[in-house]
Tab-separated table of C-alpha atoms and ligand atoms in Angstrom:
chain	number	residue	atom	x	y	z
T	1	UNK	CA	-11.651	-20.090	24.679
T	2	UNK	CA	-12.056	-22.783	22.306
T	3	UNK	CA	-9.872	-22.580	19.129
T	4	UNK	CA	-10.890	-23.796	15.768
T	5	UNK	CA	-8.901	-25.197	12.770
T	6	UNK	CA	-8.069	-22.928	9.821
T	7	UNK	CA	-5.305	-22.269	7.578
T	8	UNK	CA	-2.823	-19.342	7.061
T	9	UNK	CA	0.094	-18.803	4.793
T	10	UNK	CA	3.726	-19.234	6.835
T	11	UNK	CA	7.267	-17.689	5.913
T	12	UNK	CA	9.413	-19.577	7.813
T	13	UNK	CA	12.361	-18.045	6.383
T	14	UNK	CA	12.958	-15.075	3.898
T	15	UNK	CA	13.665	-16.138	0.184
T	16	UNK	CA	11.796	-16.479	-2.907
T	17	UNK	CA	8.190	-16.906	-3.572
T	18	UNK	CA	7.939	-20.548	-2.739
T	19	UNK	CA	9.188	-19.863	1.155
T	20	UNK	CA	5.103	-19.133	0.961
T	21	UNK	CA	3.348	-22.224	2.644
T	22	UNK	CA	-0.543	-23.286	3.589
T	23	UNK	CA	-0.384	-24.501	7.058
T	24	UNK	CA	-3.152	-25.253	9.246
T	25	UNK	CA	-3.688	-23.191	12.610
T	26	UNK	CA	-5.591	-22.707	15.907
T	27	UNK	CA	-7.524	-19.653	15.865
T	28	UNK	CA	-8.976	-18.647	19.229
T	29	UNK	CA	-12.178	-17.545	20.052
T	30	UNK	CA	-12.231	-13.287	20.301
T	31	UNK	CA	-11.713	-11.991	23.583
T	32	UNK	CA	-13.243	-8.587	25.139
T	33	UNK	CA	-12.956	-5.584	22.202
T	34	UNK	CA	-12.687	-8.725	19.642
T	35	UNK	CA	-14.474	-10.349	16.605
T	36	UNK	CA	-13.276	-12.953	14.575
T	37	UNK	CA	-13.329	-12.582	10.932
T	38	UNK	CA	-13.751	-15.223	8.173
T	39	UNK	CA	-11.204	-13.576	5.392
T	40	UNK	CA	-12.870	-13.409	1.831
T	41	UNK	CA	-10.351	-11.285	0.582
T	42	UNK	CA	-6.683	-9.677	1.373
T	43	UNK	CA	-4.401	-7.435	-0.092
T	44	UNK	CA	-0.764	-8.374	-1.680
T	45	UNK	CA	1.435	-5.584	-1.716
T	46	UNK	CA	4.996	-4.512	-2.451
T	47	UNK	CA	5.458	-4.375	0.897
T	48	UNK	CA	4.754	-8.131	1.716
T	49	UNK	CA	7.698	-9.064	-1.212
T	50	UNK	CA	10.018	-6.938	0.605
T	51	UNK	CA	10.146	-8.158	3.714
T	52	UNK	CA	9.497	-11.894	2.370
T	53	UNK	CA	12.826	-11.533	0.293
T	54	UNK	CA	14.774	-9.688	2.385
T	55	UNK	CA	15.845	-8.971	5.348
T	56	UNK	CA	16.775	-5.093	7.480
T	57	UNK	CA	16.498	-3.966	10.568
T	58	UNK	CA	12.956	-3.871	11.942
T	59	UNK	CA	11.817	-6.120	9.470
T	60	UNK	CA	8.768	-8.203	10.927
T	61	UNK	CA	10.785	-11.322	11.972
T	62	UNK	CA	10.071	-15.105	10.601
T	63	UNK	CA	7.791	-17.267	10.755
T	64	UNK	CA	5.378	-14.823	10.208
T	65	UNK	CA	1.673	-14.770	8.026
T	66	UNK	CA	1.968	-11.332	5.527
T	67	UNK	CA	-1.033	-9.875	5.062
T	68	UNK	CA	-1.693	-5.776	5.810
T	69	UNK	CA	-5.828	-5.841	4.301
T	70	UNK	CA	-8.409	-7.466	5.237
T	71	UNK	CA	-12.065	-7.881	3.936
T	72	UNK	CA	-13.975	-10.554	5.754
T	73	UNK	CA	-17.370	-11.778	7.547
T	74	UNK	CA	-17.261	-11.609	11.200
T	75	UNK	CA	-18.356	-15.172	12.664
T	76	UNK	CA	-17.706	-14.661	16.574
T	77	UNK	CA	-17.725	-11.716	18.406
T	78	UNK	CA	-16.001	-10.792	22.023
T	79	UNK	CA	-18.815	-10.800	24.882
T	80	UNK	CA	-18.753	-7.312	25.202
T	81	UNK	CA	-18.612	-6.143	21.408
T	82	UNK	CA	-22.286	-4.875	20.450
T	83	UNK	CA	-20.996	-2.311	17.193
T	84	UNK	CA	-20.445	-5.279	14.785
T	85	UNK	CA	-22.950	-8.261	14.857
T	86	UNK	CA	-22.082	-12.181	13.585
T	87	UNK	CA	-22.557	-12.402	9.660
T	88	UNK	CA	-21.355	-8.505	9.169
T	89	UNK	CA	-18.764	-7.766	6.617
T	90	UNK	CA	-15.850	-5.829	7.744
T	91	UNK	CA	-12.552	-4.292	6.416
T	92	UNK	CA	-9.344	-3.481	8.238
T	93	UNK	CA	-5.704	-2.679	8.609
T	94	UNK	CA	-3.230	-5.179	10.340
T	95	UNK	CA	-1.350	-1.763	11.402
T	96	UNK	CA	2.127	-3.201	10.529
T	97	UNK	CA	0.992	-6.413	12.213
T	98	UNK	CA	0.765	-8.565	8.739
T	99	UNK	CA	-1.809	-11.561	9.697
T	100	UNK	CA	-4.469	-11.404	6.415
T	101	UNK	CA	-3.057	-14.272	4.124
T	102	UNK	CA	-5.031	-16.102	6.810
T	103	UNK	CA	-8.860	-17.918	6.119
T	104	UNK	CA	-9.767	-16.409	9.697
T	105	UNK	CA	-8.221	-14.149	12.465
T	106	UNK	CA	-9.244	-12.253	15.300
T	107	UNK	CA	-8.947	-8.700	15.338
T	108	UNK	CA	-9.462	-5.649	18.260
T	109	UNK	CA	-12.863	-4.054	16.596
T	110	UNK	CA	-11.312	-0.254	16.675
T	111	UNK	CA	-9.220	-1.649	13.373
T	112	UNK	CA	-11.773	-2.159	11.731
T	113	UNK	CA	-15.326	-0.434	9.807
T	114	UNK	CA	-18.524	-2.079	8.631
T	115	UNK	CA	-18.182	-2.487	4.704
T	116	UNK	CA	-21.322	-0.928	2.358
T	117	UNK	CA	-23.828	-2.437	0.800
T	118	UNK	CA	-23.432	-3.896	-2.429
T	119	UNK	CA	-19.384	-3.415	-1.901
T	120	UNK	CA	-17.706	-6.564	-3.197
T	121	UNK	CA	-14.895	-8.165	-0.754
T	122	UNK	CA	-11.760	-8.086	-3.584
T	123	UNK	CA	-12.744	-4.186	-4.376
T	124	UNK	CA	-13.138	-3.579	-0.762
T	125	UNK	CA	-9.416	-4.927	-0.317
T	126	UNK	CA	-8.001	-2.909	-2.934
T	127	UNK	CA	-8.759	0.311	-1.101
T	128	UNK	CA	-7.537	-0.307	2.229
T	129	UNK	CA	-3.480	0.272	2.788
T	130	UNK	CA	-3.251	1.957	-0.261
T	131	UNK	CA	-5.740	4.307	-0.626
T	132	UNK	CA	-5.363	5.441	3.488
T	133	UNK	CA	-1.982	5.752	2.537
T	134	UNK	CA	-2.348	7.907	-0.310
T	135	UNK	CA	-5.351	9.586	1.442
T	136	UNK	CA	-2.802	10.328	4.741
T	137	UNK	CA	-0.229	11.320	1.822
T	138	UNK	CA	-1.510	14.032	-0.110
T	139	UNK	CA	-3.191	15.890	2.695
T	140	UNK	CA	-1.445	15.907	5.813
T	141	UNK	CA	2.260	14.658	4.449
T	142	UNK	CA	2.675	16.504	1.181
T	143	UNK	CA	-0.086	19.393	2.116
T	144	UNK	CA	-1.187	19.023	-1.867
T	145	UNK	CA	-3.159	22.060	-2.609
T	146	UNK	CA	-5.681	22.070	-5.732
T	147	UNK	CA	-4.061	23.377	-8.761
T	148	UNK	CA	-0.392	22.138	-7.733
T	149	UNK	CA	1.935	19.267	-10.084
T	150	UNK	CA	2.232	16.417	-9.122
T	151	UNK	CA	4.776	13.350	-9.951
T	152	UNK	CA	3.669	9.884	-8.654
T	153	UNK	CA	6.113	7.363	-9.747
T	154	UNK	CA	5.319	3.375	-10.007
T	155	UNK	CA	1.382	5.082	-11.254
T	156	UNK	CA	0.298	1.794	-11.887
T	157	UNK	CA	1.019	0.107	-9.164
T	158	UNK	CA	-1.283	-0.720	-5.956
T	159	UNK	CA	0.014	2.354	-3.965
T	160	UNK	CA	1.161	4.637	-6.943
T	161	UNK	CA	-2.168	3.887	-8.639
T	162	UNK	CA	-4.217	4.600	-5.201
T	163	UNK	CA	-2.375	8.243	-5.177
T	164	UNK	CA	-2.683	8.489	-9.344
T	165	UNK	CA	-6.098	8.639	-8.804
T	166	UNK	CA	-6.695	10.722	-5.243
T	167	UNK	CA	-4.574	13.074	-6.872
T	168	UNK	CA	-6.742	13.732	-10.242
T	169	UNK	CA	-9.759	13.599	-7.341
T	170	UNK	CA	-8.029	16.448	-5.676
T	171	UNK	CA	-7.997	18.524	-8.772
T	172	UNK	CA	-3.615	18.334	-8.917
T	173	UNK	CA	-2.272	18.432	-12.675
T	174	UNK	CA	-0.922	14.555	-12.390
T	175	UNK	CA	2.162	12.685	-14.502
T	176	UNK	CA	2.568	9.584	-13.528
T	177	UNK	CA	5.818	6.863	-14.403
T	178	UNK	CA	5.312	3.166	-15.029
T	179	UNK	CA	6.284	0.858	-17.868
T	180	UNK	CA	4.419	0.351	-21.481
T	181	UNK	CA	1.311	-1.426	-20.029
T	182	UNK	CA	0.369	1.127	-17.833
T	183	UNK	CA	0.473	3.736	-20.122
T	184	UNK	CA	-3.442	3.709	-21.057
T	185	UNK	CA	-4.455	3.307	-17.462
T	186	UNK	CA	-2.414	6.443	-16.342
T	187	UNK	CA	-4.231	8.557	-19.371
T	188	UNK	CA	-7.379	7.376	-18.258
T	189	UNK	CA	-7.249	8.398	-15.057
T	190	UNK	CA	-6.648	12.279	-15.792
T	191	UNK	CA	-2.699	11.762	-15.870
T	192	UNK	CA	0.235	12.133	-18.392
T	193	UNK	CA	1.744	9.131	-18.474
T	194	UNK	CA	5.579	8.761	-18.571
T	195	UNK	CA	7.330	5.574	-19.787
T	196	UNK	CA	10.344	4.942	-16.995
T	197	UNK	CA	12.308	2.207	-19.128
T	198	UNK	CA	12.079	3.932	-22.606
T	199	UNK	CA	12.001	8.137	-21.454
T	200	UNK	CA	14.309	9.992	-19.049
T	201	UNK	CA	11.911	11.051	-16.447
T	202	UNK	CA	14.134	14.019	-15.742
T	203	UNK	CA	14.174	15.756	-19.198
T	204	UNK	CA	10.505	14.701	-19.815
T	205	UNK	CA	8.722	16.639	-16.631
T	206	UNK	CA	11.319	19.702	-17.750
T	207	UNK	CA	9.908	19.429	-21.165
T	208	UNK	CA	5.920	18.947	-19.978
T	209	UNK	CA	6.492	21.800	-17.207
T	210	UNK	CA	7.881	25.150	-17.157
T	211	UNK	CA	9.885	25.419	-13.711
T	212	UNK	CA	9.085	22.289	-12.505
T	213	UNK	CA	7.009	20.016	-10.264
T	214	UNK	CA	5.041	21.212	-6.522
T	215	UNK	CA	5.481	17.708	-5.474
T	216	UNK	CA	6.984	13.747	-6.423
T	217	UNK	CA	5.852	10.745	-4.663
T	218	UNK	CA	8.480	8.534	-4.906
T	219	UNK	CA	7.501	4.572	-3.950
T	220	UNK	CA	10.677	3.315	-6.042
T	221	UNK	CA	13.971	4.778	-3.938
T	222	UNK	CA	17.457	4.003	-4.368
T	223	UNK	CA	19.914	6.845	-4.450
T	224	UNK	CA	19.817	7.668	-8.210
T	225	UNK	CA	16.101	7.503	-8.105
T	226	UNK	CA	15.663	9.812	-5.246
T	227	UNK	CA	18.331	12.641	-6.343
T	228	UNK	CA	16.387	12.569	-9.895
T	229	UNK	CA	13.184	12.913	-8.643
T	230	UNK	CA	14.206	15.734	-6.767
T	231	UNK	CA	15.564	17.433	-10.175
T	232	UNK	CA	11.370	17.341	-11.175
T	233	UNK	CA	10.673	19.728	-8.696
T	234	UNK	CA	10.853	23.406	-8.213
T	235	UNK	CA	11.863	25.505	-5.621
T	236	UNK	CA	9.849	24.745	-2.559
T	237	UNK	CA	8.848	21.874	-3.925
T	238	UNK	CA	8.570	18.376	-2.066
T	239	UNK	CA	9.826	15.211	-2.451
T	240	UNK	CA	8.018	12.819	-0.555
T	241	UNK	CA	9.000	9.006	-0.089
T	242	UNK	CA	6.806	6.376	0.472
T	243	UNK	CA	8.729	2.929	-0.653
T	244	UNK	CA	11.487	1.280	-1.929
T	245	UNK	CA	10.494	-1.004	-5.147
T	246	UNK	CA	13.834	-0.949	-6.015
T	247	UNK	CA	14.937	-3.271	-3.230
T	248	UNK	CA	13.992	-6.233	-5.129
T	249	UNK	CA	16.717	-5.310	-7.545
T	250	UNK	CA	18.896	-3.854	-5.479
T	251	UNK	CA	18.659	-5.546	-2.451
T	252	UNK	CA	18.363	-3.894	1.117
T	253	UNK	CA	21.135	-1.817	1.319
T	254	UNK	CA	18.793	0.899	-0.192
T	255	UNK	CA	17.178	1.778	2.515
T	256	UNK	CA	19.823	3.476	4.502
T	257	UNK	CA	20.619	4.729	0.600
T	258	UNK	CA	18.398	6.303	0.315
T	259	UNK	CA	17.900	7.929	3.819
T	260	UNK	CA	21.291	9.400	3.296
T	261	UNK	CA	20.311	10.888	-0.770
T	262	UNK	CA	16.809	11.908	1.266
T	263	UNK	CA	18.728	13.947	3.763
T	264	UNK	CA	21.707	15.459	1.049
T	265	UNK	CA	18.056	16.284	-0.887
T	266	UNK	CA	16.932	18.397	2.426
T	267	UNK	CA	20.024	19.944	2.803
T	268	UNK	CA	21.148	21.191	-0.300
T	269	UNK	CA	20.505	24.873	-1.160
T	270	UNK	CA	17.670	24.962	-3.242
T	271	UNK	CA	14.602	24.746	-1.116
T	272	UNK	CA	13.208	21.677	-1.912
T	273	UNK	CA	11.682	20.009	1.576
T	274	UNK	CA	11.127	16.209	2.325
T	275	UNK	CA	8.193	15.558	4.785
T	276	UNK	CA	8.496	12.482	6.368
T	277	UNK	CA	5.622	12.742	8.975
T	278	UNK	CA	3.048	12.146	9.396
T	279	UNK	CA	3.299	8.907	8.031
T	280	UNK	CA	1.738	5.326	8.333
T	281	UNK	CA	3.969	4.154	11.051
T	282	UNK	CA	2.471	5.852	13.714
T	283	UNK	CA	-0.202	8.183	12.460
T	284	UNK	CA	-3.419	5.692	11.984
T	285	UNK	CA	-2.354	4.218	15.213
T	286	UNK	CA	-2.510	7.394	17.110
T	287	UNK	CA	-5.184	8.619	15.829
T	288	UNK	CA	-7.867	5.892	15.278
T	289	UNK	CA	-10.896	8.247	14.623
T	290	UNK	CA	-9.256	9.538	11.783
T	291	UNK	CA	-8.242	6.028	10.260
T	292	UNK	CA	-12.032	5.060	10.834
T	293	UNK	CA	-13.630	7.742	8.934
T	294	UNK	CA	-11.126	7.662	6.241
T	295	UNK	CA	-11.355	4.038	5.444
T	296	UNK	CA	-15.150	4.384	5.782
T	297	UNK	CA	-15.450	7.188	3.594
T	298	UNK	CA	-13.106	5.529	0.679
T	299	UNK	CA	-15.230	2.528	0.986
T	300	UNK	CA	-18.464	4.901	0.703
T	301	UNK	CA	-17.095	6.637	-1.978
T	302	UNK	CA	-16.193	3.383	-3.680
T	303	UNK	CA	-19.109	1.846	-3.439
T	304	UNK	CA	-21.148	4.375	-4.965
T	305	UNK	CA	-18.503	4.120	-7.902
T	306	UNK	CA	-16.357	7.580	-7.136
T	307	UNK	CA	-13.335	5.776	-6.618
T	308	UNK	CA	-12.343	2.856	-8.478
T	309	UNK	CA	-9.642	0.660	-7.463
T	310	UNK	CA	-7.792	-1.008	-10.161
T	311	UNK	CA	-7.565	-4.938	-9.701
T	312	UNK	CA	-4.335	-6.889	-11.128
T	313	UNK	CA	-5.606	-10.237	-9.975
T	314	UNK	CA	-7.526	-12.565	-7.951
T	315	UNK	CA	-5.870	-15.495	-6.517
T	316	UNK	CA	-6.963	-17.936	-3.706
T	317	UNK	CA	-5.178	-17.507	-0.934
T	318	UNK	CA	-3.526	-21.075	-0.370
T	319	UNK	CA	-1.738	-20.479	-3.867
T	320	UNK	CA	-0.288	-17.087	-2.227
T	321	UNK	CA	3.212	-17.997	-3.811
T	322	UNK	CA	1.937	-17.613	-7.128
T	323	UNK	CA	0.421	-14.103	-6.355
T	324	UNK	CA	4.169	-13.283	-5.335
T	325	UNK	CA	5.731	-14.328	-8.157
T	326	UNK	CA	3.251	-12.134	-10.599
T	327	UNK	CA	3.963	-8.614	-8.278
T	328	UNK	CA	8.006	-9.727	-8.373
T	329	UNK	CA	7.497	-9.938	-12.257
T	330	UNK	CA	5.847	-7.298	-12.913
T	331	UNK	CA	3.895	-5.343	-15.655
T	332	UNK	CA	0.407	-5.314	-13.473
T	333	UNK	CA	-2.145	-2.136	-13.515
T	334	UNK	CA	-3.393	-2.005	-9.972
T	335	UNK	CA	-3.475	-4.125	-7.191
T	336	UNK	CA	-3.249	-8.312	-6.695
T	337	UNK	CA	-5.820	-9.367	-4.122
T	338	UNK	CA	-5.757	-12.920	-2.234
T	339	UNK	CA	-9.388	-14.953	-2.120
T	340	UNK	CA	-11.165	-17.705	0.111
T	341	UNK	CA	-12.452	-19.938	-1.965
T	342	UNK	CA	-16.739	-19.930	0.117
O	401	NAP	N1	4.559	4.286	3.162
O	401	NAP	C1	3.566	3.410	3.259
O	401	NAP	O1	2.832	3.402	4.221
O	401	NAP	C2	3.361	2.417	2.160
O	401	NAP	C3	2.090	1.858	1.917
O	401	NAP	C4	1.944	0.976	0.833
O	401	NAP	C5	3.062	0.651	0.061
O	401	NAP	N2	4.284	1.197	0.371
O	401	NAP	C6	5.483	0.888	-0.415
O	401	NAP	O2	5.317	1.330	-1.736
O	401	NAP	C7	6.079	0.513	-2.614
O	401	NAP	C8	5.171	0.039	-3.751
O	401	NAP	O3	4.200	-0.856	-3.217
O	401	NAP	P1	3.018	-1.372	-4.142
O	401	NAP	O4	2.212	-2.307	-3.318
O	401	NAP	O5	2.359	-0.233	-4.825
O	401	NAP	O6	3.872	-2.241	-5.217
O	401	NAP	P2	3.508	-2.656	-6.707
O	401	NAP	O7	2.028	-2.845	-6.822
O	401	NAP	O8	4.436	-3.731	-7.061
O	401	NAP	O9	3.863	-1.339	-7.556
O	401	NAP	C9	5.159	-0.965	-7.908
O	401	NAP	C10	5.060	-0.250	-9.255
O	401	NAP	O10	6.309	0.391	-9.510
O	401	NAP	C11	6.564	0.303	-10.901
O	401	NAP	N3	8.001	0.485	-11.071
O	401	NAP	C12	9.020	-0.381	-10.812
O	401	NAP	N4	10.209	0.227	-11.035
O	401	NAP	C13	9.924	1.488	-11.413
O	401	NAP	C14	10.734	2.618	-11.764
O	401	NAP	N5	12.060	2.550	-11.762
O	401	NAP	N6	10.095	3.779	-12.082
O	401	NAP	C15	8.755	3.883	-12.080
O	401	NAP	N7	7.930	2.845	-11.769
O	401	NAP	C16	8.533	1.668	-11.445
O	401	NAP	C17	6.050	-1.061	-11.306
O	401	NAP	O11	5.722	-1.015	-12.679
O	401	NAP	P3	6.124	-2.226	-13.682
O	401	NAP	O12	5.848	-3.503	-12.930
O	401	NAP	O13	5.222	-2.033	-14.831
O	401	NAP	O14	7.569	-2.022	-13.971
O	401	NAP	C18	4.787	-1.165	-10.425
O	401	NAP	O15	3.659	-0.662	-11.118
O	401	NAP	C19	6.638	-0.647	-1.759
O	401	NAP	O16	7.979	-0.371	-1.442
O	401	NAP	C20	5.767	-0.609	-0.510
O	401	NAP	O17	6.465	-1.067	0.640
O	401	NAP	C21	4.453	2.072	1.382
């Protein structure tokens, strides 16, 4: 196999966003089950901040190239791959794996689905973790039923804005938290938007709602967070948690935080449930036919202007440091994609 020069981003060690660096790399020829793909666009997500500034158990160890979405054009393929063809493009998962910050890499071809028509690579991006997630979410985590409220905190965000608007798709009464400059994109996507730094989110859903929520997706955690989320619902309801935002204020020691307000939440008398499975750890992984035809049915359903992905920014993806430091700061509507300059 001959490899070819490209270049990926490296974090050699966790810290702030300039641990990000351009470095050039070998990038083999695909093997059996294999294609190569020339990245035009990848996803930046809360996620990748996390585990670039911090550091828990399990955490993908350093050096490592972030990167969970990719949108690309396949330029080699495996000698016996015959369902993509050279000059195709594609969109995938790295399943955990990171790898997308990346101008090429070679990935097995049962991660990944031919992208539509007319489809452009940065929209494409937008919809893959997030909107899988949110997809896997609301129908076989949280069991969302038409007609049932909803609480999707962090609405404007890649993930929260990804369930925001499955959930309106879904026909769910929707509220949805974020700060002042979300406010207009959570109203226009069929939600009642509720302002997290200047309302109590508590006393606001018990004002909007007569006994409370069915369900609140909760992508900030933290303790305080969690238990007051929990007050939002009614009985029976569910809280379901799907990230921890608030480690890059409150540092790691949230996680096992929260695990321990998660389980109190399960335990305590007043029948409120919190599903933790299936989730994306395992689920897509073990059940690739059903991560196929949901990505290729978002991307369908995108490209003939159904769904529409919210886009923060575009940034190249040597100048990937940059792109961290606008997610870390804040105040975005939707999600920050990475670019290869053609
Ligand atoms: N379970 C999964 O498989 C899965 C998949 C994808 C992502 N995630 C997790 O989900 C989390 C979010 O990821 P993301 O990519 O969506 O990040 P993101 O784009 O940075 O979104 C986070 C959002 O949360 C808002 N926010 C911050 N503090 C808040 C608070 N106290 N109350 C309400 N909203 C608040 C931010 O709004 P402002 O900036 O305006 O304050 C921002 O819009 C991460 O922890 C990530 O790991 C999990």
């Amino acid at each position: 196999m001959i490899p070819i020069k490209f270049h990926h981003i490296v974090v050699q060690r966790r810290g702030s966003p300039d641990v990000l660096s351009w470095k050039p790399v070998e990038v083999r020829t695909p093997g059996a089950g294999e294609v190569r793909i020339r990245v035009e666009a990848a996803g930046v997500s809360g996620y990748d901040l996390m585990i670039r500034g911090h550091w828990f158990l399990g955490f993908t160890k350093t050096p490592y190239t972030p990167g969970e979405d990719l949108v690309g054009i396949v330029d080699a393929i495996g000698p016996d791959v015959t369902s993509f063809s050279i000059g195709q493009r594609v969109a995938g998962w790295t399943f955990g794996h990171g790898g997308g910050y990346s101008e090429a890499i070679v990935r097995p071809v049962e991660t990944l689905v031919p992208v539509p028509d007319g489809l452009d690579p940065v929209t494409a991006a937008a919809i893959v973790t997030n909107y899988l997630t949110a997809s896997l979410t609301l129908g076989k985590t949280a069991k969302a039923q038409r007609g049932e409220s909803v609480l999707v905190h962090g609405a404007a965000g890649g993930l929260g804005s990804a369930l925001l608007q499955l959930s309106s798709l879904a026909g769910l009464n929707v509220y949805g938290t974020g700060s002042a400059k979300s406010t207009k994109f959570i109203s226009e996507n069929g939600a009642i938007p509720v302002n997290y730094r200047t309302e109590n989110f508590v006393r606001r859903i018990s004002a909007l709602t007569d006994d409370g929520l069915d369900i609140v997706f909760d992508v900030i955690g933290g303790p305080r967070q969690l238990w007051r989320s929990s007050r939002c619902l009614k009985r029976g309801g569910r809280l379901v948690m799907l990230g921890m935002t608030s480690i890059n204020k409150n540092g790691a020691a949230v996680i096992p935080l929260s695990l321990i307000t998660a389980g109190l939440v399960a335990l305590f008398p007043n029948g409120i449930r919190v599903p933790m499975s299936p989730s994306m750890l395992s689920y897509p992984a073990e059940n690739l036919d059903w991560y196929r035809n949901t990505l290729s049915d978002l991307l369908e359903k995108t490209a003939t202007g159904c769904l529409k992905p919210a886009i923060a920014a575009e940034v190249p993806i040597a100048q990937a440091s940059e792109a961290h430091a606008m997610l870390g700061e804040g105040g975005l509507v939707g999600k920050v994609v990475l670019t290869n300059p053609t």
